[in-house]
PDB file of C-alpha atoms in Angstrom:
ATOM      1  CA  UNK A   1       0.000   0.000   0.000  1.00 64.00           C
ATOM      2  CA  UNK A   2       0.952   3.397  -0.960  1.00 73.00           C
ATOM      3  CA  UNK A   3       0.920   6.789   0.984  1.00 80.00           C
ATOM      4  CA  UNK A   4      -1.717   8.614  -0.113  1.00 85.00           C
ATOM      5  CA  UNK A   5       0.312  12.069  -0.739  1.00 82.00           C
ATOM      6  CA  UNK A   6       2.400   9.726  -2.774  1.00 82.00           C
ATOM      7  CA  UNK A   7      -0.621   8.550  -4.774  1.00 88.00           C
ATOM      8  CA  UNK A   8      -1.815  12.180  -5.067  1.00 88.00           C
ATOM      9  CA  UNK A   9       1.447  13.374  -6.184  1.00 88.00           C
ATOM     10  CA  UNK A  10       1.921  10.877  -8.958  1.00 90.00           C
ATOM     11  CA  UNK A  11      -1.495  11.784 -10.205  1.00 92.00           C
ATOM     12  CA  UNK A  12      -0.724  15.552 -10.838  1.00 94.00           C
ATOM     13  CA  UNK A  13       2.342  14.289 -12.319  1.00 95.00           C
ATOM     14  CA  UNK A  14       0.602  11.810 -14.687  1.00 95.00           C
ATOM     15  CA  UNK A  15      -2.120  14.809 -15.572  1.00 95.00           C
ATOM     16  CA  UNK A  16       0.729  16.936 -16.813  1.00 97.00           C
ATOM     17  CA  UNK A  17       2.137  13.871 -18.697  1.00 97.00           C
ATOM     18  CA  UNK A  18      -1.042  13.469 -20.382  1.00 96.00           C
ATOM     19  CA  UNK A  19      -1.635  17.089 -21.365  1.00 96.00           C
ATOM     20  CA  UNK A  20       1.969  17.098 -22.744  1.00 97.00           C
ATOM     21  CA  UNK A  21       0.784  13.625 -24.583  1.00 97.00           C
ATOM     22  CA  UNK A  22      -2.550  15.433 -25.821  1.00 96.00           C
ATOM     23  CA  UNK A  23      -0.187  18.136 -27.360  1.00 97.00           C
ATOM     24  CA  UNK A  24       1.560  15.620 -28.867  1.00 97.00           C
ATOM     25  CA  UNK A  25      -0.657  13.771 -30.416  1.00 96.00           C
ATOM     26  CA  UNK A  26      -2.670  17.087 -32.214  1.00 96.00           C
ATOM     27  CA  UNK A  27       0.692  18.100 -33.164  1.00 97.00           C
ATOM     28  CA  UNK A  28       2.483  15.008 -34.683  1.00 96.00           C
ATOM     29  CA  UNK A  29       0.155  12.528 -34.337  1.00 95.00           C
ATOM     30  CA  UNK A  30      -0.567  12.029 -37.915  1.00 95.00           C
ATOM     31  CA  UNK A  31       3.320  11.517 -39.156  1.00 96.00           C
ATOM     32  CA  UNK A  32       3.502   7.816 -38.637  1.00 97.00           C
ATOM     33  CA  UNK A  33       1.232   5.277 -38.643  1.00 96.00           C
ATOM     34  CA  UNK A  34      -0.091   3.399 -35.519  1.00 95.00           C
ATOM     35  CA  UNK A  35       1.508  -0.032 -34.432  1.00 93.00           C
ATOM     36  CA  UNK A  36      -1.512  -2.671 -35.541  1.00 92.00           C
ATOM     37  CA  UNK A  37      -2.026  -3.147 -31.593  1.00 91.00           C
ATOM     38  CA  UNK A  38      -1.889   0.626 -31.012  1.00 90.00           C
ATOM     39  CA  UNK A  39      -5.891   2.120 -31.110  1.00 84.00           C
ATOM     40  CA  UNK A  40      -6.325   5.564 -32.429  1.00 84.00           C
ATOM     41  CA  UNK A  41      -5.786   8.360 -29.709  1.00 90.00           C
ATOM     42  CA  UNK A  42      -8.672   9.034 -27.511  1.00 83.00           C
ATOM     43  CA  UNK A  43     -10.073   5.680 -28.395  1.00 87.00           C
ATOM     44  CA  UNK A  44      -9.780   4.572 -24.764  1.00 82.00           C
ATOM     45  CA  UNK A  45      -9.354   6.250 -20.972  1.00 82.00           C
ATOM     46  CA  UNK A  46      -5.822   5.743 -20.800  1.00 81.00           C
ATOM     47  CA  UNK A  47      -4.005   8.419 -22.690  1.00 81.00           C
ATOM     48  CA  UNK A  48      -0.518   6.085 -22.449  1.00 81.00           C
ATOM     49  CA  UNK A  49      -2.691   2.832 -24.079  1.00 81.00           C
ATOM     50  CA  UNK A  50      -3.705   4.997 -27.430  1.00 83.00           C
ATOM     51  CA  UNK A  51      -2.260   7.155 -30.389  1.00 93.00           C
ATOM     52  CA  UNK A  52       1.012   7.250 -31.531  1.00 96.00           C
ATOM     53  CA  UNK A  53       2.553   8.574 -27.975  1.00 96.00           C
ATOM     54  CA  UNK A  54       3.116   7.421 -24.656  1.00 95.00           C
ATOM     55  CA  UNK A  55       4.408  10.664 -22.080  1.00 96.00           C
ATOM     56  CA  UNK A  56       5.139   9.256 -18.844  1.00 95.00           C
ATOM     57  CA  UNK A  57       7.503   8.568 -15.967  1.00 93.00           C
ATOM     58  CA  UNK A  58       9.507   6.302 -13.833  1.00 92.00           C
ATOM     59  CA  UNK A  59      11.128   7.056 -10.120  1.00 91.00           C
ATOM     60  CA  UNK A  60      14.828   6.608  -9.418  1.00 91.00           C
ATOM     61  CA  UNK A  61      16.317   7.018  -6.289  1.00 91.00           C
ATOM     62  CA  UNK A  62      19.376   8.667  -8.612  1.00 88.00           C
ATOM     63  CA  UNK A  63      22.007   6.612  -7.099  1.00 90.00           C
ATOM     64  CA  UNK A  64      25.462   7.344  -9.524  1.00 86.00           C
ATOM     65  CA  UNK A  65      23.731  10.624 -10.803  1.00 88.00           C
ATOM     66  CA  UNK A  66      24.756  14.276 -10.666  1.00 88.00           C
ATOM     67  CA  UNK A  67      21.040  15.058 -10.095  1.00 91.00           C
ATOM     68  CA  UNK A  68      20.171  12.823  -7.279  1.00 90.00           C
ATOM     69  CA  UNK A  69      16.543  11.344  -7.151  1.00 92.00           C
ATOM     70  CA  UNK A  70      13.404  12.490  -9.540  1.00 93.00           C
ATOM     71  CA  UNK A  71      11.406  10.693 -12.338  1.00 94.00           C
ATOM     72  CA  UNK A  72      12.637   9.888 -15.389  1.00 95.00           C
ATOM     73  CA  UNK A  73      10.886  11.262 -18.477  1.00 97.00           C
ATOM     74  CA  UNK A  74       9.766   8.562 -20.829  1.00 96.00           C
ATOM     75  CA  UNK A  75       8.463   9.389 -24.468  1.00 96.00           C
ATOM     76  CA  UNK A  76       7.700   6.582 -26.493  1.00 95.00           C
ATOM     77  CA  UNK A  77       6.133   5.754 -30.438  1.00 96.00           C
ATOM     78  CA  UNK A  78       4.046   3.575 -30.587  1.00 96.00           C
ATOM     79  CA  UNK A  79       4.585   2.672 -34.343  1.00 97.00           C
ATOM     80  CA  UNK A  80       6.443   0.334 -36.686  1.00 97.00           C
ATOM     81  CA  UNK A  81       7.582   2.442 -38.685  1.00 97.00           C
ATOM     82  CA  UNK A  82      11.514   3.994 -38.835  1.00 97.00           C
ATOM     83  CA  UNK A  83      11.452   7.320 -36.422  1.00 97.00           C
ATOM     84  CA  UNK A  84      14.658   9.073 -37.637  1.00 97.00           C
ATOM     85  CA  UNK A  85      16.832  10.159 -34.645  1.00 96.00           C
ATOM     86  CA  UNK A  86      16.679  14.367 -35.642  1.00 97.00           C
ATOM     87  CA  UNK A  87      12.832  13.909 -35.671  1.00 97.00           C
ATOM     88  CA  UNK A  88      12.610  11.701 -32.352  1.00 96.00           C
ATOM     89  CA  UNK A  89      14.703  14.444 -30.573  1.00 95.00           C
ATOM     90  CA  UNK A  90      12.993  17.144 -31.599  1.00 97.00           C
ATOM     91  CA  UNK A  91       9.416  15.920 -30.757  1.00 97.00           C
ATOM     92  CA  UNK A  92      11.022  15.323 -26.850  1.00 96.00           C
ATOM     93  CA  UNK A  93      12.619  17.927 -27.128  1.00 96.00           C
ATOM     94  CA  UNK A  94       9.252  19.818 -27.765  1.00 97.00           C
ATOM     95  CA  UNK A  95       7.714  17.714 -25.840  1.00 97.00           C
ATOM     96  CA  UNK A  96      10.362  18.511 -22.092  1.00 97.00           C
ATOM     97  CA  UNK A  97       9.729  22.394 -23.561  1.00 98.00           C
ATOM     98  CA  UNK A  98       5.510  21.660 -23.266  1.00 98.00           C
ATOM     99  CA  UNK A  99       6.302  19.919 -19.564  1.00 98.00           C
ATOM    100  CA  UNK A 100       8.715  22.714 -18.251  1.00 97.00           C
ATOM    101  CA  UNK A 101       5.478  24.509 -18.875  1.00 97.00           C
ATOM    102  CA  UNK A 102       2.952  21.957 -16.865  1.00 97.00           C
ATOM    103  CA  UNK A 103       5.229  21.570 -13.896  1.00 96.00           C
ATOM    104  CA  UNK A 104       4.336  24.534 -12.300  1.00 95.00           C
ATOM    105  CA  UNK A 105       1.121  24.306 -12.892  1.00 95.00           C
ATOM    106  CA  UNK A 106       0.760  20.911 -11.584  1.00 94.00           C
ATOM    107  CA  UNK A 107       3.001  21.867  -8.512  1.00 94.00           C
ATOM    108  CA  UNK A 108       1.943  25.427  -7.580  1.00 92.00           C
ATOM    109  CA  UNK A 109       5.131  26.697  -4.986  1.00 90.00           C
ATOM    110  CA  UNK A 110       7.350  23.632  -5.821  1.00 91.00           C
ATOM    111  CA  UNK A 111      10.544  24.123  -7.282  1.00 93.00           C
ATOM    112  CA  UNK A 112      10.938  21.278 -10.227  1.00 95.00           C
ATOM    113  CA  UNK A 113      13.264  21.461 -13.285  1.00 95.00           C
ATOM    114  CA  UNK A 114      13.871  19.193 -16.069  1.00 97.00           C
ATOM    115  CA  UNK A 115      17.582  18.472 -16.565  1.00 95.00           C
ATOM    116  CA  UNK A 116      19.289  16.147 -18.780  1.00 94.00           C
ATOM    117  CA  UNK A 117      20.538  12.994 -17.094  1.00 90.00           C
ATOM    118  CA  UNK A 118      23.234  11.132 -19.460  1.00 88.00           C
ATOM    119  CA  UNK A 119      20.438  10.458 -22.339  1.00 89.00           C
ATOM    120  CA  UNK A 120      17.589  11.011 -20.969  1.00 92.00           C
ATOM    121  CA  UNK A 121      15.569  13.959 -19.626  1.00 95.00           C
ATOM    122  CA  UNK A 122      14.577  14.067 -15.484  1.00 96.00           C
ATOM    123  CA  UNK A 123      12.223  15.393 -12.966  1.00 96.00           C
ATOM    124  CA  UNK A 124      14.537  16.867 -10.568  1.00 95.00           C
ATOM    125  CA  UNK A 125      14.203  19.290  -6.989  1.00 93.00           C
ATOM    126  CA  UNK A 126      11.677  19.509  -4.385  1.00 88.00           C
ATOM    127  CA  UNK A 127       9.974  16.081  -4.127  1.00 83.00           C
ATOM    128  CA  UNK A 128       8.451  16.233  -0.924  1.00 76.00           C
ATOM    129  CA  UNK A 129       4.963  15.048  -0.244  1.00 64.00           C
ATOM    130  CA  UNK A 130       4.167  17.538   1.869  1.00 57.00           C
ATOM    131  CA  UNK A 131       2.519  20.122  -0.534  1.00 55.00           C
ATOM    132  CA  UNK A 132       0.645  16.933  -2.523  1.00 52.00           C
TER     133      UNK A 132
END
């Protein structure tokens, strides 16, 4: 069982995911097609289980990094098809830009950045439950 600030916290922080996903999805969502499994986006409730995009993240206690603990940011295609590299960093790159944006407004008085972490992009600074 899970601390409820916990659970409350990860749910703001899965809303902004999913707005940054929604963005996503109206803005590139038509370049590639679907993988067969894949339905269209907004076919279901679950915003990661649809469309070509899946904006989400995973906790690390950030043992061996610079940055310490935070979530790591994880955008994925959900298509077949050959994503060349230039595009693939430019949507997440548009796509970190879109949640530098949400943070604040899904953590009113927290101070959160996005930094990069080796290769990928992280959640980083004030963690703590107490304002969830």
């Amino acid at each position: 069982m899970r601390h409820p600030k916990a659970e409350s916290w990860e749910r703001r922080l899965k809303a902004a995911f999913d707005r940054v996903n929604h963005y996503l999805e109206e803005t590139y969502g038509h370049l590639y097609p679907l993988h067969p499994a894949r339905p269209p986006h907004g076919s279901t409730s679950s915003p990661e289980s649809d469309g070509l995009f899946d904006v989400g993240g995973v906790f690390t206690a950030g043992f061996g990094s610079a940055h310490g603990p935070g979530y790591l940011v994880e955008i994925r295609f959900g298509t077949l098809a050959q994503v060349p590299a230039e595009v693939r960093e430019q949507i997440e790159e548009e796509a970190v830009a879109r949640l530098r944006e949400e943070l604040p407004r899904a953590f009113p008085g927290s101070t959160l950045s996005i930094e990069r972490d080796g290769k990928a992009y992280k959640i980083v600074g004030d963690l703590a439950l107490g304002k969830a």
